mmCIF file of C-alpha atoms in Angstrom:
data_model
loop_
_atom_site.group_PDB
_atom_site.id
_atom_site.type_symbol
_atom_site.label_atom_id
_atom_site.label_comp_id
_atom_site.label_asym_id
_atom_site.label_seq_id
_atom_site.Cartn_x
_atom_site.Cartn_y
_atom_site.Cartn_z
ATOM 1 C CA UNK E 1 0.000 0.000 0.000
ATOM 2 C CA UNK E 2 1.374 3.397 -1.020
ATOM 3 C CA UNK E 3 0.168 6.260 1.142
ATOM 4 C CA UNK E 4 0.449 9.349 -1.004
ATOM 5 C CA UNK E 5 -0.174 13.046 -0.614
ATOM 6 C CA UNK E 6 -1.514 13.313 -4.146
ATOM 7 C CA UNK E 7 -2.609 11.174 -7.077
ATOM 8 C CA UNK E 8 -2.439 12.680 -10.554
ATOM 9 C CA UNK E 9 -4.557 10.670 -12.953
ATOM 10 C CA UNK E 10 -6.464 10.747 -16.252
ATOM 11 C CA UNK E 11 -3.394 12.067 -18.053
ATOM 12 C CA UNK E 12 -0.862 11.193 -20.708
ATOM 13 C CA UNK E 13 2.785 11.091 -19.668
ATOM 14 C CA UNK E 14 5.938 12.047 -21.523
ATOM 15 C CA UNK E 15 8.308 10.475 -19.012
ATOM 16 C CA UNK E 16 11.364 11.337 -21.157
ATOM 17 C CA UNK E 17 12.979 8.048 -20.207
ATOM 18 C CA UNK E 18 15.280 6.656 -22.878
ATOM 19 C CA UNK E 19 14.228 3.630 -24.870
ATOM 20 C CA UNK E 20 10.741 2.361 -25.582
ATOM 21 C CA UNK E 21 8.070 4.683 -26.929
ATOM 22 C CA UNK E 22 8.873 8.120 -28.318
ATOM 23 C CA UNK E 23 9.081 10.651 -25.483
ATOM 24 C CA UNK E 24 8.848 7.727 -23.064
ATOM 25 C CA UNK E 25 5.101 8.101 -23.566
ATOM 26 C CA UNK E 26 2.399 6.498 -21.453
ATOM 27 C CA UNK E 27 -1.004 7.095 -23.039
ATOM 28 C CA UNK E 28 -3.144 6.568 -19.929
ATOM 29 C CA UNK E 29 -0.963 7.324 -16.951
ATOM 30 C CA UNK E 30 -0.928 8.139 -13.270
ATOM 31 C CA UNK E 31 1.520 9.560 -10.752
ATOM 32 C CA UNK E 32 1.589 9.110 -6.990
ATOM 33 C CA UNK E 33 3.366 11.860 -5.038
ATOM 34 C CA UNK E 34 4.630 11.624 -1.485
ATOM 35 C CA UNK E 35 6.725 14.194 0.416
ATOM 36 C CA UNK E 36 7.415 16.130 -2.767
ATOM 37 C CA UNK E 37 8.775 13.147 -4.699
ATOM 38 C CA UNK E 38 7.321 10.737 -7.237
ATOM 39 C CA UNK E 39 6.352 7.619 -5.270
ATOM 40 C CA UNK E 40 5.092 5.759 -8.330
ATOM 41 C CA UNK E 41 4.534 6.548 -12.019
ATOM 42 C CA UNK E 42 3.211 4.444 -14.868
ATOM 43 C CA UNK E 43 0.137 3.212 -16.697
ATOM 44 C CA UNK E 44 -3.087 3.770 -14.791
ATOM 45 C CA UNK E 45 -3.995 0.116 -15.329
ATOM 46 C CA UNK E 46 -0.928 -0.830 -13.268
ATOM 47 C CA UNK E 47 -1.614 1.595 -10.418
ATOM 48 C CA UNK E 48 -0.716 -0.193 -7.161
ATOM 49 C CA UNK E 49 -2.832 -0.238 -4.031
ATOM 50 C CA UNK E 50 -2.756 3.252 -2.577
ATOM 51 C CA UNK E 51 -4.383 5.901 -0.448
ATOM 52 C CA UNK E 52 -4.128 9.506 -1.656
ATOM 53 C CA UNK E 53 -5.122 12.584 0.303
ATOM 54 C CA UNK E 54 -5.740 14.535 -2.922
ATOM 55 C CA UNK E 55 -6.720 13.396 -6.419
ATOM 56 C CA UNK E 56 -6.067 15.606 -9.464
ATOM 57 C CA UNK E 57 -7.812 14.501 -12.670
ATOM 58 C CA UNK E 58 -6.298 16.147 -15.728
ATOM 59 C CA UNK E 59 -8.855 15.253 -18.411
ATOM 60 C CA UNK E 60 -6.313 13.605 -20.706
ATOM 61 C CA UNK E 61 -3.764 16.426 -20.654
ATOM 62 C CA UNK E 62 -0.067 15.708 -21.190
ATOM 63 C CA UNK E 63 2.358 15.773 -18.261
ATOM 64 C CA UNK E 64 6.097 16.219 -18.756
ATOM 65 C CA UNK E 65 8.940 16.772 -16.332
ATOM 66 C CA UNK E 66 9.119 20.442 -15.417
ATOM 67 C CA UNK E 67 11.261 22.156 -18.020
ATOM 68 C CA UNK E 68 14.836 23.065 -17.065
ATOM 69 C CA UNK E 69 16.504 26.228 -18.338
ATOM 70 C CA UNK E 70 20.118 25.201 -17.809
ATOM 71 C CA UNK E 71 21.836 28.392 -19.078
ATOM 72 C CA UNK E 72 20.615 31.873 -18.105
ATOM 73 C CA UNK E 73 21.983 35.239 -17.032
ATOM 74 C CA UNK E 74 18.666 36.082 -15.407
ATOM 75 C CA UNK E 75 20.060 38.503 -12.790
ATOM 76 C CA UNK E 76 21.324 41.826 -14.160
ATOM 77 C CA UNK E 77 20.753 45.559 -13.976
ATOM 78 C CA UNK E 78 19.185 47.667 -16.736
ATOM 79 C CA UNK E 79 18.920 46.490 -20.335
ATOM 80 C CA UNK E 80 20.792 46.826 -23.631
ATOM 81 C CA UNK E 81 18.005 47.588 -26.068
ATOM 82 C CA UNK E 82 20.170 50.376 -27.500
ATOM 83 C CA UNK E 83 22.768 47.814 -28.563
ATOM 84 C CA UNK E 84 20.005 45.801 -30.186
ATOM 85 C CA UNK E 85 19.337 48.835 -32.352
ATOM 86 C CA UNK E 86 23.074 49.171 -33.076
ATOM 87 C CA UNK E 87 23.274 45.568 -34.263
ATOM 88 C CA UNK E 88 20.254 46.093 -36.480
ATOM 89 C CA UNK E 89 22.151 49.043 -37.949
ATOM 90 C CA UNK E 90 25.085 46.819 -38.842
ATOM 91 C CA UNK E 91 27.386 46.850 -35.802
ATOM 92 C CA UNK E 92 28.731 43.440 -34.764
ATOM 93 C CA UNK E 93 28.759 42.021 -31.250
ATOM 94 C CA UNK E 94 32.572 42.180 -31.241
ATOM 95 C CA UNK E 95 32.604 45.837 -32.371
ATOM 96 C CA UNK E 96 30.172 46.843 -29.638
ATOM 97 C CA UNK E 97 32.172 44.955 -27.016
ATOM 98 C CA UNK E 98 35.507 46.440 -28.065
ATOM 99 C CA UNK E 99 33.972 49.945 -27.955
ATOM 100 C CA UNK E 100 33.091 49.516 -24.280
ATOM 101 C CA UNK E 101 29.562 48.220 -24.706
ATOM 102 C CA UNK E 102 28.322 44.677 -24.429
ATOM 103 C CA UNK E 103 28.947 42.936 -21.143
ATOM 104 C CA UNK E 104 30.798 45.942 -19.698
ATOM 105 C CA UNK E 105 27.702 48.158 -20.008
ATOM 106 C CA UNK E 106 25.692 45.578 -18.058
ATOM 107 C CA UNK E 107 28.449 45.570 -15.454
ATOM 108 C CA UNK E 108 27.968 49.281 -14.823
ATOM 109 C CA UNK E 109 24.203 48.972 -14.453
ATOM 110 C CA UNK E 110 24.446 45.856 -12.282
ATOM 111 C CA UNK E 111 26.926 47.479 -9.923
ATOM 112 C CA UNK E 112 24.574 50.444 -9.539
ATOM 113 C CA UNK E 113 21.547 48.263 -8.738
ATOM 114 C CA UNK E 114 20.706 47.139 -5.217
ATOM 115 C CA UNK E 115 20.214 43.469 -4.415
ATOM 116 C CA UNK E 116 16.485 44.118 -4.042
ATOM 117 C CA UNK E 117 16.415 45.784 -7.462
ATOM 118 C CA UNK E 118 18.174 42.802 -9.035
ATOM 119 C CA UNK E 119 15.737 40.356 -7.458
ATOM 120 C CA UNK E 120 12.694 42.371 -8.517
ATOM 121 C CA UNK E 121 13.761 42.641 -12.150
ATOM 122 C CA UNK E 122 14.812 38.992 -12.344
ATOM 123 C CA UNK E 123 11.448 37.852 -10.970
ATOM 124 C CA UNK E 124 9.716 39.638 -13.860
ATOM 125 C CA UNK E 125 11.805 37.704 -16.358
ATOM 126 C CA UNK E 126 11.313 34.510 -14.385
ATOM 127 C CA UNK E 127 7.554 34.900 -14.812
ATOM 128 C CA UNK E 128 8.018 34.364 -18.552
ATOM 129 C CA UNK E 129 10.057 31.224 -17.971
ATOM 130 C CA UNK E 130 7.532 29.822 -15.495
ATOM 131 C CA UNK E 131 4.689 30.516 -17.946
ATOM 132 C CA UNK E 132 6.546 28.284 -20.419
ATOM 133 C CA UNK E 133 6.707 25.336 -18.013
ATOM 134 C CA UNK E 134 10.056 25.927 -16.317
ATOM 135 C CA UNK E 135 10.562 24.605 -12.789
ATOM 136 C CA UNK E 136 14.396 24.758 -12.613
ATOM 137 C CA UNK E 137 16.647 27.633 -13.678
ATOM 138 C CA UNK E 138 20.416 28.012 -13.758
ATOM 139 C CA UNK E 139 21.491 31.607 -12.998
ATOM 140 C CA UNK E 140 25.002 32.939 -13.597
ATOM 141 C CA UNK E 141 26.871 35.843 -12.071
ATOM 142 C CA UNK E 142 29.316 37.703 -14.318
ATOM 143 C CA UNK E 143 27.870 41.208 -14.534
ATOM 144 C CA UNK E 144 29.439 42.353 -11.263
ATOM 145 C CA UNK E 145 33.124 41.603 -11.868
ATOM 146 C CA UNK E 146 34.194 42.827 -8.460
ATOM 147 C CA UNK E 147 33.912 41.045 -5.133
ATOM 148 C CA UNK E 148 30.887 42.827 -3.700
ATOM 149 C CA UNK E 149 28.904 42.919 -6.924
ATOM 150 C CA UNK E 150 29.492 39.265 -7.815
ATOM 151 C CA UNK E 151 28.401 38.191 -4.336
ATOM 152 C CA UNK E 152 25.384 40.496 -4.613
ATOM 153 C CA UNK E 153 24.361 38.808 -7.870
ATOM 154 C CA UNK E 154 24.712 35.327 -6.421
ATOM 155 C CA UNK E 155 22.715 36.245 -3.316
ATOM 156 C CA UNK E 156 20.043 37.680 -5.586
ATOM 157 C CA UNK E 157 19.975 34.432 -7.576
ATOM 158 C CA UNK E 158 19.388 32.409 -4.414
ATOM 159 C CA UNK E 159 16.542 34.753 -3.479
ATOM 160 C CA UNK E 160 15.005 34.426 -6.938
ATOM 161 C CA UNK E 161 14.652 30.711 -6.334
ATOM 162 C CA UNK E 162 13.190 31.129 -2.856
ATOM 163 C CA UNK E 163 10.791 33.928 -3.808
ATOM 164 C CA UNK E 164 9.982 32.797 -7.334
ATOM 165 C CA UNK E 165 8.999 29.192 -6.637
ATOM 166 C CA UNK E 166 11.630 27.510 -8.789
ATOM 167 C CA UNK E 167 14.665 25.355 -8.217
ATOM 168 C CA UNK E 168 17.797 27.493 -8.858
ATOM 169 C CA UNK E 169 21.347 26.361 -9.616
ATOM 170 C CA UNK E 170 23.961 29.122 -9.445
ATOM 171 C CA UNK E 171 27.124 29.473 -11.520
ATOM 172 C CA UNK E 172 30.018 31.808 -10.723
ATOM 173 C CA UNK E 173 31.013 33.491 -14.004
ATOM 174 C CA UNK E 174 33.803 35.773 -12.826
ATOM 175 C CA UNK E 175 35.734 35.290 -16.065
ATOM 176 C CA UNK E 176 33.016 36.817 -18.228
ATOM 177 C CA UNK E 177 34.752 40.054 -19.265
ATOM 178 C CA UNK E 178 37.604 42.247 -18.033
ATOM 179 C CA UNK E 179 36.073 45.147 -16.068
ATOM 180 C CA UNK E 180 37.030 48.713 -17.080
ATOM 181 C CA UNK E 181 39.231 49.353 -14.069
ATOM 182 C CA UNK E 182 41.455 46.386 -15.048
ATOM 183 C CA UNK E 183 41.597 47.106 -18.771
ATOM 184 C CA UNK E 184 45.345 47.733 -18.595
ATOM 185 C CA UNK E 185 46.086 44.838 -16.238
ATOM 186 C CA UNK E 186 43.933 41.848 -17.082
ATOM 187 C CA UNK E 187 46.281 39.493 -15.224
ATOM 188 C CA UNK E 188 45.479 41.306 -11.996
ATOM 189 C CA UNK E 189 41.770 40.842 -12.654
ATOM 190 C CA UNK E 190 42.212 37.122 -13.299
ATOM 191 C CA UNK E 191 44.060 36.908 -9.972
ATOM 192 C CA UNK E 192 41.170 38.679 -8.241
ATOM 193 C CA UNK E 193 38.472 36.557 -9.875
ATOM 194 C CA UNK E 194 40.258 33.270 -9.202
ATOM 195 C CA UNK E 195 41.964 33.816 -5.859
ATOM 196 C CA UNK E 196 39.595 36.170 -4.033
ATOM 197 C CA UNK E 197 36.067 36.353 -5.427
ATOM 198 C CA UNK E 198 35.483 32.641 -6.074
ATOM 199 C CA UNK E 199 36.685 31.513 -2.627
ATOM 200 C CA UNK E 200 34.559 34.206 -0.970
ATOM 201 C CA UNK E 201 31.454 33.167 -2.894
ATOM 202 C CA UNK E 202 32.102 29.506 -2.151
ATOM 203 C CA UNK E 203 32.617 30.185 1.548
ATOM 204 C CA UNK E 204 29.195 31.858 1.642
ATOM 205 C CA UNK E 205 27.565 28.833 -0.015
ATOM 206 C CA UNK E 206 26.569 30.775 -3.107
ATOM 207 C CA UNK E 207 28.178 28.668 -5.844
ATOM 208 C CA UNK E 208 26.940 25.410 -7.361
ATOM 209 C CA UNK E 209 29.255 25.469 -10.406
ATOM 210 C CA UNK E 210 31.980 27.612 -11.987
ATOM 211 C CA UNK E 211 31.696 28.990 -15.522
ATOM 212 C CA UNK E 212 33.880 31.070 -17.850
ATOM 213 C CA UNK E 213 33.745 32.726 -21.262
ATOM 214 C CA UNK E 214 36.518 31.342 -23.459
ATOM 215 C CA UNK E 215 36.895 33.489 -26.603
ATOM 216 C CA UNK E 216 39.495 35.883 -28.076
ATOM 217 C CA UNK E 217 37.329 38.827 -26.905
ATOM 218 C CA UNK E 218 37.096 37.282 -23.428
ATOM 219 C CA UNK E 219 39.538 34.842 -21.765
ATOM 220 C CA UNK E 220 42.158 32.396 -22.995
ATOM 221 C CA UNK E 221 42.310 28.680 -22.336
ATOM 222 C CA UNK E 222 45.238 29.280 -19.958
ATOM 223 C CA UNK E 223 43.298 31.856 -17.942
ATOM 224 C CA UNK E 224 40.227 29.631 -17.821
ATOM 225 C CA UNK E 225 42.410 26.694 -16.826
ATOM 226 C CA UNK E 226 43.595 28.625 -13.765
ATOM 227 C CA UNK E 227 39.990 29.238 -12.731
ATOM 228 C CA UNK E 228 39.049 25.621 -13.274
ATOM 229 C CA UNK E 229 41.985 24.415 -11.186
ATOM 230 C CA UNK E 230 40.778 26.619 -8.340
ATOM 231 C CA UNK E 231 37.235 25.288 -8.762
ATOM 232 C CA UNK E 232 38.586 21.747 -8.647
ATOM 233 C CA UNK E 233 40.447 22.508 -5.420
ATOM 234 C CA UNK E 234 37.162 23.724 -3.897
ATOM 235 C CA UNK E 235 35.258 20.655 -5.073
ATOM 236 C CA UNK E 236 33.106 22.609 -7.532
ATOM 237 C CA UNK E 237 32.057 21.357 -10.999
ATOM 238 C CA UNK E 238 32.747 23.519 -14.035
ATOM 239 C CA UNK E 239 31.025 24.493 -17.275
ATOM 240 C CA UNK E 240 32.121 26.682 -20.167
ATOM 241 C CA UNK E 241 30.963 29.200 -22.769
ATOM 242 C CA UNK E 242 32.870 27.528 -25.584
ATOM 243 C CA UNK E 243 33.566 28.072 -29.289
ATOM 244 C CA UNK E 244 30.661 30.461 -29.831
ATOM 245 C CA UNK E 245 32.390 32.958 -32.136
ATOM 246 C CA UNK E 246 35.468 30.979 -33.159
ATOM 247 C CA UNK E 247 37.134 27.618 -32.662
ATOM 248 C CA UNK E 248 39.260 28.479 -29.655
ATOM 249 C CA UNK E 249 39.608 24.970 -28.268
ATOM 250 C CA UNK E 250 36.829 25.473 -25.741
ATOM 251 C CA UNK E 251 35.134 22.125 -26.298
ATOM 252 C CA UNK E 252 38.407 20.276 -25.744
ATOM 253 C CA UNK E 253 39.144 22.385 -22.660
ATOM 254 C CA UNK E 254 35.733 21.567 -21.196
ATOM 255 C CA UNK E 255 36.387 17.874 -21.804
ATOM 256 C CA UNK E 256 39.843 18.087 -20.224
ATOM 257 C CA UNK E 257 38.289 19.294 -16.976
ATOM 258 C CA UNK E 258 35.301 16.942 -17.097
ATOM 259 C CA UNK E 259 32.919 19.882 -17.337
ATOM 260 C CA UNK E 260 29.205 19.447 -16.840
ATOM 261 C CA UNK E 261 28.630 21.236 -20.143
ATOM 262 C CA UNK E 262 30.125 23.181 -23.019
ATOM 263 C CA UNK E 263 27.679 25.854 -24.150
ATOM 264 C CA UNK E 264 27.114 27.474 -27.571
ATOM 265 C CA UNK E 265 29.837 25.442 -29.445
ATOM 266 C CA UNK E 266 28.909 26.707 -32.918
ATOM 267 C CA UNK E 267 32.552 26.467 -34.014
ATOM 268 C CA UNK E 268 33.609 23.334 -32.110
ATOM 269 C CA UNK E 269 35.556 20.894 -34.278
ATOM 270 C CA UNK E 270 35.173 17.131 -34.413
ATOM 271 C CA UNK E 271 38.186 16.495 -32.182
ATOM 272 C CA UNK E 272 36.666 18.696 -29.479
ATOM 273 C CA UNK E 273 33.295 17.017 -29.815
ATOM 274 C CA UNK E 274 34.856 13.560 -29.642
ATOM 275 C CA UNK E 275 36.605 14.639 -26.436
ATOM 276 C CA UNK E 276 33.293 15.892 -25.041
ATOM 277 C CA UNK E 277 31.672 12.548 -25.804
ATOM 278 C CA UNK E 278 34.445 10.632 -24.069
ATOM 279 C CA UNK E 279 34.257 12.886 -20.998
ATOM 280 C CA UNK E 280 30.448 12.910 -20.828
ATOM 281 C CA UNK E 281 30.188 16.674 -21.363
ATOM 282 C CA UNK E 282 26.729 17.932 -22.349
ATOM 283 C CA UNK E 283 26.433 20.304 -25.308
ATOM 284 C CA UNK E 284 24.107 23.170 -24.362
ATOM 285 C CA UNK E 285 22.598 24.729 -27.484
ATOM 286 C CA UNK E 286 21.466 28.351 -27.309
ATOM 287 C CA UNK E 287 19.336 29.260 -30.328
ATOM 288 C CA UNK E 288 18.223 32.592 -28.881
ATOM 289 C CA UNK E 289 21.740 34.020 -29.095
ATOM 290 C CA UNK E 290 22.158 32.503 -32.556
ATOM 291 C CA UNK E 291 19.001 34.301 -33.676
ATOM 292 C CA UNK E 292 19.687 37.667 -32.055
ATOM 293 C CA UNK E 293 23.275 37.828 -33.310
ATOM 294 C CA UNK E 294 22.115 36.718 -36.764
ATOM 295 C CA UNK E 295 24.808 34.064 -36.822
ATOM 296 C CA UNK E 296 25.202 31.857 -39.865
ATOM 297 C CA UNK E 297 27.230 28.914 -38.533
ATOM 298 C CA UNK E 298 25.002 26.601 -36.482
ATOM 299 C CA UNK E 299 26.359 24.077 -33.991
ATOM 300 C CA UNK E 300 27.602 20.882 -35.664
ATOM 301 C CA UNK E 301 24.475 18.874 -34.855
ATOM 302 C CA UNK E 302 25.283 15.884 -37.044
ATOM 303 C CA UNK E 303 28.725 15.562 -35.493
ATOM 304 C CA UNK E 304 27.217 15.778 -32.008
ATOM 305 C CA UNK E 305 24.699 13.095 -32.932
ATOM 306 C CA UNK E 306 27.379 10.939 -34.490
ATOM 307 C CA UNK E 307 29.462 10.963 -31.316
ATOM 308 C CA UNK E 308 26.452 10.499 -29.035
ATOM 309 C CA UNK E 309 26.867 13.790 -27.179
ATOM 310 C CA UNK E 310 23.860 14.724 -25.046
ATOM 311 C CA UNK E 311 22.335 17.980 -26.327
ATOM 312 C CA UNK E 312 20.521 20.336 -23.976
ATOM 313 C CA UNK E 313 18.579 23.437 -25.016
ATOM 314 C CA UNK E 314 18.330 26.671 -23.004
ATOM 315 C CA UNK E 315 17.234 30.295 -23.402
ATOM 316 C CA UNK E 316 20.554 32.007 -22.529
ATOM 317 C CA UNK E 317 18.266 34.758 -21.184
ATOM 318 C CA UNK E 318 20.495 37.836 -20.944
ATOM 319 C CA UNK E 319 20.302 41.579 -21.641
ATOM 320 C CA UNK E 320 22.535 41.660 -24.697
ATOM 321 C CA UNK E 321 22.594 38.691 -27.021
ATOM 322 C CA UNK E 322 19.540 36.646 -26.014
ATOM 323 C CA UNK E 323 16.688 38.626 -24.430
ATOM 324 C CA UNK E 324 14.577 35.473 -24.493
ATOM 325 C CA UNK E 325 12.334 34.701 -21.520
ATOM 326 C CA UNK E 326 10.411 31.728 -22.920
ATOM 327 C CA UNK E 327 11.670 28.174 -22.863
ATOM 328 C CA UNK E 328 9.081 27.173 -25.464
ATOM 329 C CA UNK E 329 10.385 29.852 -27.836
ATOM 330 C CA UNK E 330 13.925 28.528 -27.403
ATOM 331 C CA UNK E 331 12.672 25.017 -28.138
ATOM 332 C CA UNK E 332 10.941 26.108 -31.344
ATOM 333 C CA UNK E 333 14.070 27.960 -32.451
ATOM 334 C CA UNK E 334 16.207 24.874 -31.772
ATOM 335 C CA UNK E 335 14.025 22.895 -34.162
ATOM 336 C CA UNK E 336 13.818 25.533 -36.875
ATOM 337 C CA UNK E 337 17.388 26.866 -36.778
ATOM 338 C CA UNK E 338 19.362 23.788 -35.735
ATOM 339 C CA UNK E 339 17.069 21.100 -37.246
ATOM 340 C CA UNK E 340 16.691 19.155 -34.016
ATOM 341 C CA UNK E 341 13.626 16.929 -33.783
ATOM 342 C CA UNK E 342 10.906 17.842 -31.261
ATOM 343 C CA UNK E 343 11.798 14.754 -29.239
ATOM 344 C CA UNK E 344 15.474 15.768 -29.150
ATOM 345 C CA UNK E 345 14.481 19.255 -28.055
ATOM 346 C CA UNK E 346 12.171 18.100 -25.272
ATOM 347 C CA UNK E 347 14.887 15.742 -24.053
ATOM 348 C CA UNK E 348 17.227 18.746 -24.213
ATOM 349 C CA UNK E 349 14.895 20.780 -22.017
ATOM 350 C CA UNK E 350 14.452 17.983 -19.471
ATOM 351 C CA UNK E 351 16.723 14.930 -19.239
ATOM 352 C CA UNK E 352 19.859 16.412 -20.822
ATOM 353 C CA UNK E 353 19.394 19.808 -19.152
ATOM 354 C CA UNK E 354 19.327 18.062 -15.782
ATOM 355 C CA UNK E 355 22.598 16.350 -16.644
ATOM 356 C CA UNK E 356 24.094 19.716 -17.662
ATOM 357 C CA UNK E 357 23.417 20.946 -14.131
ATOM 358 C CA UNK E 358 24.620 17.803 -12.376
ATOM 359 C CA UNK E 359 21.047 17.231 -11.158
ATOM 360 C CA UNK E 360 19.990 14.183 -13.177
ATOM 361 C CA UNK E 361 19.490 12.203 -9.986
ATOM 362 C CA UNK E 362 16.663 14.564 -8.892
ATOM 363 C CA UNK E 363 14.959 16.048 -11.947
ATOM 364 C CA UNK E 364 14.566 15.723 -15.714
ATOM 365 C CA UNK E 365 12.461 12.563 -16.055
ATOM 366 C CA UNK E 366 9.275 11.167 -14.586
ATOM 367 C CA UNK E 367 10.423 8.240 -12.502
ATOM 368 C CA UNK E 368 10.096 6.941 -8.987
ATOM 369 C CA UNK E 369 12.286 8.703 -6.441
ATOM 370 C CA UNK E 370 12.738 11.944 -8.370
ATOM 371 C CA UNK E 371 11.299 15.307 -7.416
ATOM 372 C CA UNK E 372 7.695 15.832 -8.452
ATOM 373 C CA UNK E 373 8.484 18.878 -10.595
ATOM 374 C CA UNK E 374 5.931 18.635 -13.396
ATOM 375 C CA UNK E 375 4.454 20.639 -16.252
ATOM 376 C CA UNK E 376 0.907 20.006 -17.481
ATOM 377 C CA UNK E 377 0.036 20.963 -21.064
ATOM 378 C CA UNK E 378 -3.067 21.643 -23.148
ATOM 379 C CA UNK E 379 -1.773 19.792 -26.207
ATOM 380 C CA UNK E 380 -2.690 16.721 -28.224
ATOM 381 C CA UNK E 381 0.870 15.507 -28.800
ATOM 382 C CA UNK E 382 4.293 16.500 -27.383
ATOM 383 C CA UNK E 383 5.573 17.868 -30.711
ATOM 384 C CA UNK E 384 3.187 20.811 -30.248
ATOM 385 C CA UNK E 385 5.532 22.198 -27.593
ATOM 386 C CA UNK E 386 7.951 22.987 -30.428
ATOM 387 C CA UNK E 387 5.360 23.599 -33.136
ATOM 388 C CA UNK E 388 3.467 26.534 -31.647
ATOM 389 C CA UNK E 389 5.297 29.833 -31.219
ATOM 390 C CA UNK E 390 3.670 32.076 -28.631
ATOM 391 C CA UNK E 391 0.582 29.964 -27.912
ATOM 392 C CA UNK E 392 -0.435 29.589 -24.223
ATOM 393 C CA UNK E 393 0.095 25.839 -23.921
ATOM 394 C CA UNK E 394 0.775 25.502 -20.192
ATOM 395 C CA UNK E 395 -2.135 24.323 -18.049
ATOM 396 C CA UNK E 396 -0.197 24.229 -14.784
ATOM 397 C CA UNK E 397 3.018 23.399 -12.938
ATOM 398 C CA UNK E 398 3.818 21.292 -9.898
ATOM 399 C CA UNK E 399 6.877 22.094 -7.824
ATOM 400 C CA UNK E 400 7.842 19.438 -5.281
ATOM 401 C CA UNK E 401 4.396 17.967 -5.798
ATOM 402 C CA UNK E 402 2.528 21.172 -5.084
ATOM 403 C CA UNK E 403 0.526 22.924 -7.828
ATOM 404 C CA UNK E 404 1.082 26.600 -8.518
#
């Protein structure tokens, strides 16, 4: 006898388990929830003996794992809509960055904002993600670039999770850009980011993973390697913005350090991808940035498939290159721009995204023992999640077994 807090029934399940039916589908399913976790899931005909305090009948709606946005810069001050206009006028991302715009302009506005201001603005963006079925969000720092501001961002990210009703994973992104005050002495900034800010953030319990931006306009593989060595010494996993604008060896570097993920990777070569496959590194694909930058070289999807690399999909929600606050929009773009199948994309927003955060043991699939983070959809088949652009498909969310 299973004594449950809640029974969800009269529904169709996309469990997202590998093997078997497409999407791991169960046409007439049920879920028992106890203490915030899935106590049992499967075909309603196989439902074991149980007592449930609450029964939710979903009238045949589809249930998926709650979507996971595994790459965002959700916390920041101000916006960069002016740069959007500049890019439309012909300026490139690199030109804007080298002229003192780009990330550095967000740094100024983020430093000026209070922690409360950062939380309030991030919660507005989070509302868009939640409305598209998201229950877990990764949030990076990287717009502070000094000790106090980076810690402020990470504290704000923790608060966003607590106040916004989502699971939040934080990433320290100190090597995002060189701040203006260190323009003439980047080595000194790397020292600060690696030897002072990261240990301080870790000591305060604010860091779940360590990230870096590895590009000619950002940081070299040697500089990133120093940061990753420090992360390793602190017992923290790493991830990497890799090979977005050029083939700088980022994919291979991520593999060398056993990173959770290598993100963007438009210019990754086959050797780097083979190394990722061997090391179990997830490729996080970010079609929002690809769209907004009007890039023309997509990630090497066939090579990733050929080597069996897990592919996650995320919004990259940020003020400059991907002002995207809808997971469903990112999923549609991944199909249209990168030619992923809807099943690959939904796996990328659930099972593979969980792996990219090191959380596959708790979220990402519908199976016994995992957190009851669920999304319920008004659709007839799972492919509609990628087919419709802008339609209100979400019926409801459950977070730790509790409906919103």
